[in-house]
């Protein structure tokens, strides 16, 4: 081991382990076989063939003993479940928003809210700091045009600008001046998943709110990772250093009108979500849609026990000892990767480390999906599963030309409270080796893809370029 290896320290976990789930590392030959069977798309692998699974932080958290205990108190009544009232009360307390509707996961919240906001628009343009894949697909499928307006700081991979999740306010202003009649709402994704799990500053939220007010448009927030964003604000915003995370959460969300939440992220639960709004009329309208599409308004497609687990999870997620551990663990993986010579997006954001696949694999053109190739070869060489977020997910054909997204990223998302220091060391060493031996990595081509382009990275069948 090189000297200086241990300068960066893994945070001490603020919990101990009560239950274990065995994992197994297959041999390289077995992994090669599984990867072929999965058509070189890591979404198609069986989880039992994965050693360390950093595909997503969504629904993969380890629940606490209090969450497991609360499951037993789930009230499974169809209407008026007491588990629902506990969740509703908790959301009001933690987030400071009054009107809440349950849905089975985040994309159901997006579908119901966005479709309602888009009604009556012939050419709806939806500006965001950066759309995430599910929301983007839903807006496109509803005939809308999602527009990404991330801060220019987010384009510089190694800029240490503290709030790379921000929206480009002057770009928003000029878009609104030209197109305000076609804009049904403005969206802030908090943290900004697509540009690297980067936090959005409160100053930026305020500036976007001001523009929304000036044009009379609602401001929607996707708050999947509200607690991680609040913790990063506390760390990086000198004005808010002495505020509690709970107070920062309330301030941050006070500027929004409507909210979509996936409880699979900062709900510390394995399934669930909700729509929240400050506008009573919207609540009334959305209520009927939830009944029609998800279930009655006191369960929304979830079991009563899920409602309990989310209520408990929302209280645990704003615990500052937990958040410090969470954010420092993700940063620890980032620092190990830098040490291994892996080009990552800096500073490291809240839930994942993002690797710049164009820089890591300069020999692979974008038309051969370098981010997804890196994900496939990382699995092949180590059994570690990350996910590509690049041309396969986000390129679109516009006017006969392929328009590529800003970046090709390999995302290593860290499930909450699941992996330990040695797991992360294994990941960093493995990826370092794949990149050091980059000449072995081949680009990929598509063998089959679904007709809905927005979900093609989940489902596409691929193969390495010179494979038969
Ligand atoms: C995960 C996610 C969603 C969708 O939530 P699901 O619960 O997976 O349906 C929406 N927006 C962002 C930013 C996400 O990370």
PDB file of N, CA and C and ligand atoms in Angstrom, residues 56-59 103-110 114 130-136 138 187-194 222-225 260-265 270-273 351 354 411 458, ligand 1:
ATOM      1  N   UNK A  56     -27.984   2.130  -7.061  1.00  0.00           N
ATOM      2  CA  UNK A  56     -28.848   3.242  -6.645  1.00  0.00           C
ATOM      3  C   UNK A  56     -28.901   3.335  -5.129  1.00  0.00           C
ATOM      4  N   UNK A  57     -29.235   4.523  -4.666  1.00  0.00           N
ATOM      5  CA  UNK A  57     -29.500   4.728  -3.235  1.00  0.00           C
ATOM      6  C   UNK A  57     -31.006   4.702  -3.007  1.00  0.00           C
ATOM      7  N   UNK A  58     -31.756   4.250  -4.010  1.00  0.00           N
ATOM      8  CA  UNK A  58     -33.215   4.355  -3.965  1.00  0.00           C
ATOM      9  C   UNK A  58     -33.854   3.084  -3.439  1.00  0.00           C
ATOM     10  N   UNK A  59     -34.459   3.168  -2.269  1.00  0.00           N
ATOM     11  CA  UNK A  59     -35.154   2.011  -1.705  1.00  0.00           C
ATOM     12  C   UNK A  59     -34.203   0.968  -1.155  1.00  0.00           C
ATOM     13  N   UNK A 103     -48.365   8.463  -2.300  1.00  0.00           N
ATOM     14  CA  UNK A 103     -48.274   7.723  -3.573  1.00  0.00           C
ATOM     15  C   UNK A 103     -47.259   6.598  -3.372  1.00  0.00           C
ATOM     16  N   UNK A 104     -47.232   5.623  -4.295  1.00  0.00           N
ATOM     17  CA  UNK A 104     -46.409   4.439  -3.993  1.00  0.00           C
ATOM     18  C   UNK A 104     -44.916   4.683  -4.182  1.00  0.00           C
ATOM     19  N   UNK A 105     -44.527   5.647  -5.033  1.00  0.00           N
ATOM     20  CA  UNK A 105     -43.108   6.048  -5.104  1.00  0.00           C
ATOM     21  C   UNK A 105     -43.006   7.374  -5.838  1.00  0.00           C
ATOM     22  N   UNK A 106     -41.770   7.902  -5.933  1.00  0.00           N
ATOM     23  CA  UNK A 106     -41.582   9.261  -6.434  1.00  0.00           C
ATOM     24  C   UNK A 106     -42.157   9.520  -7.812  1.00  0.00           C
ATOM     25  N   UNK A 107     -41.989   8.561  -8.723  1.00  0.00           N
ATOM     26  CA  UNK A 107     -42.437   8.836 -10.100  1.00  0.00           C
ATOM     27  C   UNK A 107     -43.953   8.927 -10.213  1.00  0.00           C
ATOM     28  N   UNK A 108     -44.680   8.318  -9.276  1.00  0.00           N
ATOM     29  CA  UNK A 108     -46.136   8.466  -9.274  1.00  0.00           C
ATOM     30  C   UNK A 108     -46.480   9.905  -8.865  1.00  0.00           C
ATOM     31  N   UNK A 109     -45.742  10.445  -7.926  1.00  0.00           N
ATOM     32  CA  UNK A 109     -45.935  11.847  -7.527  1.00  0.00           C
ATOM     33  C   UNK A 109     -45.649  12.759  -8.714  1.00  0.00           C
ATOM     34  N   UNK A 110     -44.549  12.472  -9.429  1.00  0.00           N
ATOM     35  CA  UNK A 110     -44.200  13.273 -10.606  1.00  0.00           C
ATOM     36  C   UNK A 110     -45.300  13.182 -11.657  1.00  0.00           C
ATOM     37  N   UNK A 114     -47.180  16.561 -12.365  1.00  0.00           N
ATOM     38  CA  UNK A 114     -46.744  17.208 -13.612  1.00  0.00           C
ATOM     39  C   UNK A 114     -47.855  17.175 -14.661  1.00  0.00           C
ATOM     40  N   UNK A 130     -31.832  20.752 -13.319  1.00  0.00           N
ATOM     41  CA  UNK A 130     -31.569  19.626 -14.225  1.00  0.00           C
ATOM     42  C   UNK A 130     -32.650  18.607 -13.959  1.00  0.00           C
ATOM     43  N   UNK A 131     -33.313  18.164 -15.010  1.00  0.00           N
ATOM     44  CA  UNK A 131     -34.335  17.129 -14.842  1.00  0.00           C
ATOM     45  C   UNK A 131     -33.675  15.808 -14.529  1.00  0.00           C
ATOM     46  N   UNK A 132     -34.361  14.971 -13.743  1.00  0.00           N
ATOM     47  CA  UNK A 132     -33.886  13.608 -13.541  1.00  0.00           C
ATOM     48  C   UNK A 132     -34.643  12.685 -14.486  1.00  0.00           C
ATOM     49  N   UNK A 133     -34.125  11.473 -14.699  1.00  0.00           N
ATOM     50  CA  UNK A 133     -34.644  10.647 -15.801  1.00  0.00           C
ATOM     51  C   UNK A 133     -36.143  10.371 -15.752  1.00  0.00           C
ATOM     52  N   UNK A 134     -36.668   9.989 -14.568  1.00  0.00           N
ATOM     53  CA  UNK A 134     -38.101   9.640 -14.525  1.00  0.00           C
ATOM     54  C   UNK A 134     -38.986  10.861 -14.818  1.00  0.00           C
ATOM     55  N   UNK A 135     -38.688  11.975 -14.177  1.00  0.00           N
ATOM     56  CA  UNK A 135     -39.492  13.186 -14.376  1.00  0.00           C
ATOM     57  C   UNK A 135     -39.408  13.673 -15.811  1.00  0.00           C
ATOM     58  N   UNK A 136     -38.198  13.593 -16.359  1.00  0.00           N
ATOM     59  CA  UNK A 136     -37.983  14.016 -17.741  1.00  0.00           C
ATOM     60  C   UNK A 136     -38.818  13.166 -18.695  1.00  0.00           C
ATOM     61  N   UNK A 138     -41.536  11.523 -18.023  1.00  0.00           N
ATOM     62  CA  UNK A 138     -42.966  11.796 -17.816  1.00  0.00           C
ATOM     63  C   UNK A 138     -43.370  13.098 -18.518  1.00  0.00           C
ATOM     64  N   UNK A 187     -39.038  23.992 -12.046  1.00  0.00           N
ATOM     65  CA  UNK A 187     -38.700  22.844 -11.194  1.00  0.00           C
ATOM     66  C   UNK A 187     -37.284  22.969 -10.624  1.00  0.00           C
ATOM     67  N   UNK A 188     -37.177  22.738  -9.309  1.00  0.00           N
ATOM     68  CA  UNK A 188     -35.848  22.602  -8.692  1.00  0.00           C
ATOM     69  C   UNK A 188     -35.727  21.195  -8.120  1.00  0.00           C
ATOM     70  N   UNK A 189     -34.705  20.477  -8.548  1.00  0.00           N
ATOM     71  CA  UNK A 189     -34.444  19.130  -8.039  1.00  0.00           C
ATOM     72  C   UNK A 189     -33.362  19.257  -6.962  1.00  0.00           C
ATOM     73  N   UNK A 190     -33.735  18.824  -5.750  1.00  0.00           N
ATOM     74  CA  UNK A 190     -32.908  19.091  -4.560  1.00  0.00           C
ATOM     75  C   UNK A 190     -32.582  17.786  -3.858  1.00  0.00           C
ATOM     76  N   UNK A 191     -31.326  17.342  -3.747  1.00  0.00           N
ATOM     77  CA  UNK A 191     -30.152  17.815  -4.462  1.00  0.00           C
ATOM     78  C   UNK A 191     -30.290  17.516  -5.965  1.00  0.00           C
ATOM     79  N   UNK A 192     -29.416  18.134  -6.749  1.00  0.00           N
ATOM     80  CA  UNK A 192     -29.478  17.977  -8.199  1.00  0.00           C
ATOM     81  C   UNK A 192     -28.763  16.683  -8.596  1.00  0.00           C
ATOM     82  N   UNK A 193     -29.562  15.647  -8.796  1.00  0.00           N
ATOM     83  CA  UNK A 193     -29.058  14.294  -9.051  1.00  0.00           C
ATOM     84  C   UNK A 193     -28.228  14.240 -10.342  1.00  0.00           C
ATOM     85  N   UNK A 194     -28.782  14.828 -11.409  1.00  0.00           N
ATOM     86  CA  UNK A 194     -28.184  14.672 -12.732  1.00  0.00           C
ATOM     87  C   UNK A 194     -26.787  15.286 -12.840  1.00  0.00           C
ATOM     88  N   UNK A 222     -38.511  18.932  -6.311  1.00  0.00           N
ATOM     89  CA  UNK A 222     -38.352  17.490  -6.166  1.00  0.00           C
ATOM     90  C   UNK A 222     -37.416  17.310  -4.971  1.00  0.00           C
ATOM     91  N   UNK A 223     -37.990  16.841  -3.849  1.00  0.00           N
ATOM     92  CA  UNK A 223     -37.257  16.893  -2.570  1.00  0.00           C
ATOM     93  C   UNK A 223     -36.820  15.511  -2.072  1.00  0.00           C
ATOM     94  N   UNK A 224     -36.563  14.587  -3.030  1.00  0.00           N
ATOM     95  CA  UNK A 224     -36.088  13.250  -2.660  1.00  0.00           C
ATOM     96  C   UNK A 224     -34.957  13.283  -1.625  1.00  0.00           C
ATOM     97  N   UNK A 225     -34.057  14.259  -1.768  1.00  0.00           N
ATOM     98  CA  UNK A 225     -32.869  14.292  -0.906  1.00  0.00           C
ATOM     99  C   UNK A 225     -32.793  15.608  -0.136  1.00  0.00           C
ATOM    100  N   UNK A 260     -42.630  17.008  -4.863  1.00  0.00           N
ATOM    101  CA  UNK A 260     -42.706  15.561  -5.065  1.00  0.00           C
ATOM    102  C   UNK A 260     -41.600  14.908  -4.247  1.00  0.00           C
ATOM    103  N   UNK A 261     -41.948  13.782  -3.636  1.00  0.00           N
ATOM    104  CA  UNK A 261     -40.990  13.125  -2.745  1.00  0.00           C
ATOM    105  C   UNK A 261     -40.971  11.627  -3.016  1.00  0.00           C
ATOM    106  N   UNK A 262     -39.768  11.075  -3.148  1.00  0.00           N
ATOM    107  CA  UNK A 262     -39.595   9.638  -3.144  1.00  0.00           C
ATOM    108  C   UNK A 262     -39.068   9.256  -1.764  1.00  0.00           C
ATOM    109  N   UNK A 263     -39.870   8.535  -0.992  1.00  0.00           N
ATOM    110  CA  UNK A 263     -39.448   8.133   0.358  1.00  0.00           C
ATOM    111  C   UNK A 263     -38.365   7.063   0.311  1.00  0.00           C
ATOM    112  N   UNK A 264     -38.048   6.582  -0.911  1.00  0.00           N
ATOM    113  CA  UNK A 264     -36.981   5.602  -1.083  1.00  0.00           C
ATOM    114  C   UNK A 264     -35.608   6.236  -0.935  1.00  0.00           C
ATOM    115  N   UNK A 265     -35.558   7.555  -0.884  1.00  0.00           N
ATOM    116  CA  UNK A 265     -34.282   8.252  -0.674  1.00  0.00           C
ATOM    117  C   UNK A 265     -34.251   8.729   0.770  1.00  0.00           C
ATOM    118  N   UNK A 270     -37.986   1.515   2.044  1.00  0.00           N
ATOM    119  CA  UNK A 270     -37.725   0.711   0.855  1.00  0.00           C
ATOM    120  C   UNK A 270     -38.729   0.974  -0.271  1.00  0.00           C
ATOM    121  N   UNK A 271     -39.827   1.640   0.059  1.00  0.00           N
ATOM    122  CA  UNK A 271     -40.810   2.011  -0.974  1.00  0.00           C
ATOM    123  C   UNK A 271     -41.611   3.193  -0.425  1.00  0.00           C
ATOM    124  N   UNK A 272     -42.228   3.947  -1.321  1.00  0.00           N
ATOM    125  CA  UNK A 272     -43.140   5.001  -0.867  1.00  0.00           C
ATOM    126  C   UNK A 272     -42.802   6.374  -1.403  1.00  0.00           C
ATOM    127  N   UNK A 273     -43.764   7.268  -1.230  1.00  0.00           N
ATOM    128  CA  UNK A 273     -43.557   8.643  -1.664  1.00  0.00           C
ATOM    129  C   UNK A 273     -44.777   9.480  -1.362  1.00  0.00           C
ATOM    130  N   UNK A 351     -25.230  11.858  -2.208  1.00  0.00           N
ATOM    131  CA  UNK A 351     -25.629  10.454  -2.132  1.00  0.00           C
ATOM    132  C   UNK A 351     -24.789   9.539  -3.000  1.00  0.00           C
ATOM    133  N   UNK A 354     -19.714  10.580  -8.619  1.00  0.00           N
ATOM    134  CA  UNK A 354     -19.918  10.539 -10.061  1.00  0.00           C
ATOM    135  C   UNK A 354     -18.559  10.589 -10.748  1.00  0.00           C
ATOM    136  N   UNK A 411     -22.265   6.639 -12.115  1.00  0.00           N
ATOM    137  CA  UNK A 411     -22.687   6.998 -10.761  1.00  0.00           C
ATOM    138  C   UNK A 411     -22.510   5.812  -9.826  1.00  0.00           C
ATOM    139  N   UNK A 458     -32.627   1.729 -18.848  1.00  0.00           N
ATOM    140  CA  UNK A 458     -33.064   0.666 -17.936  1.00  0.00           C
ATOM    141  C   UNK A 458     -33.186  -0.677 -18.664  1.00  0.00           C
TER     142      UNK A 458
HETATM  143  C1  LIG B   1     -35.457   8.559  -7.489  1.00  0.00           C
HETATM  144  C2  LIG B   1     -35.841   9.869  -8.002  1.00  0.00           C
HETATM  145  C3  LIG B   1     -37.126  10.086  -8.498  1.00  0.00           C
HETATM  146  C4  LIG B   1     -38.160   8.971  -8.666  1.00  0.00           C
HETATM  147  O1  LIG B   1     -38.468   8.339  -7.476  1.00  0.00           O
HETATM  148  P1  LIG B   1     -38.896   6.788  -7.449  1.00  0.00           P
HETATM  149  O2  LIG B   1     -39.296   6.566  -6.031  1.00  0.00           O
HETATM  150  O3  LIG B   1     -37.687   5.993  -7.854  1.00  0.00           O
HETATM  151  O4  LIG B   1     -40.015   6.603  -8.400  1.00  0.00           O
HETATM  152  C5  LIG B   1     -37.437  11.363  -8.898  1.00  0.00           C
HETATM  153  N1  LIG B   1     -36.560  12.369  -8.815  1.00  0.00           N
HETATM  154  C6  LIG B   1     -35.304  12.190  -8.362  1.00  0.00           C
HETATM  155  C7  LIG B   1     -34.365  13.346  -8.272  1.00  0.00           C
HETATM  156  C8  LIG B   1     -34.897  10.936  -7.938  1.00  0.00           C
HETATM  157  O5  LIG B   1     -33.654  10.762  -7.497  1.00  0.00           O
END
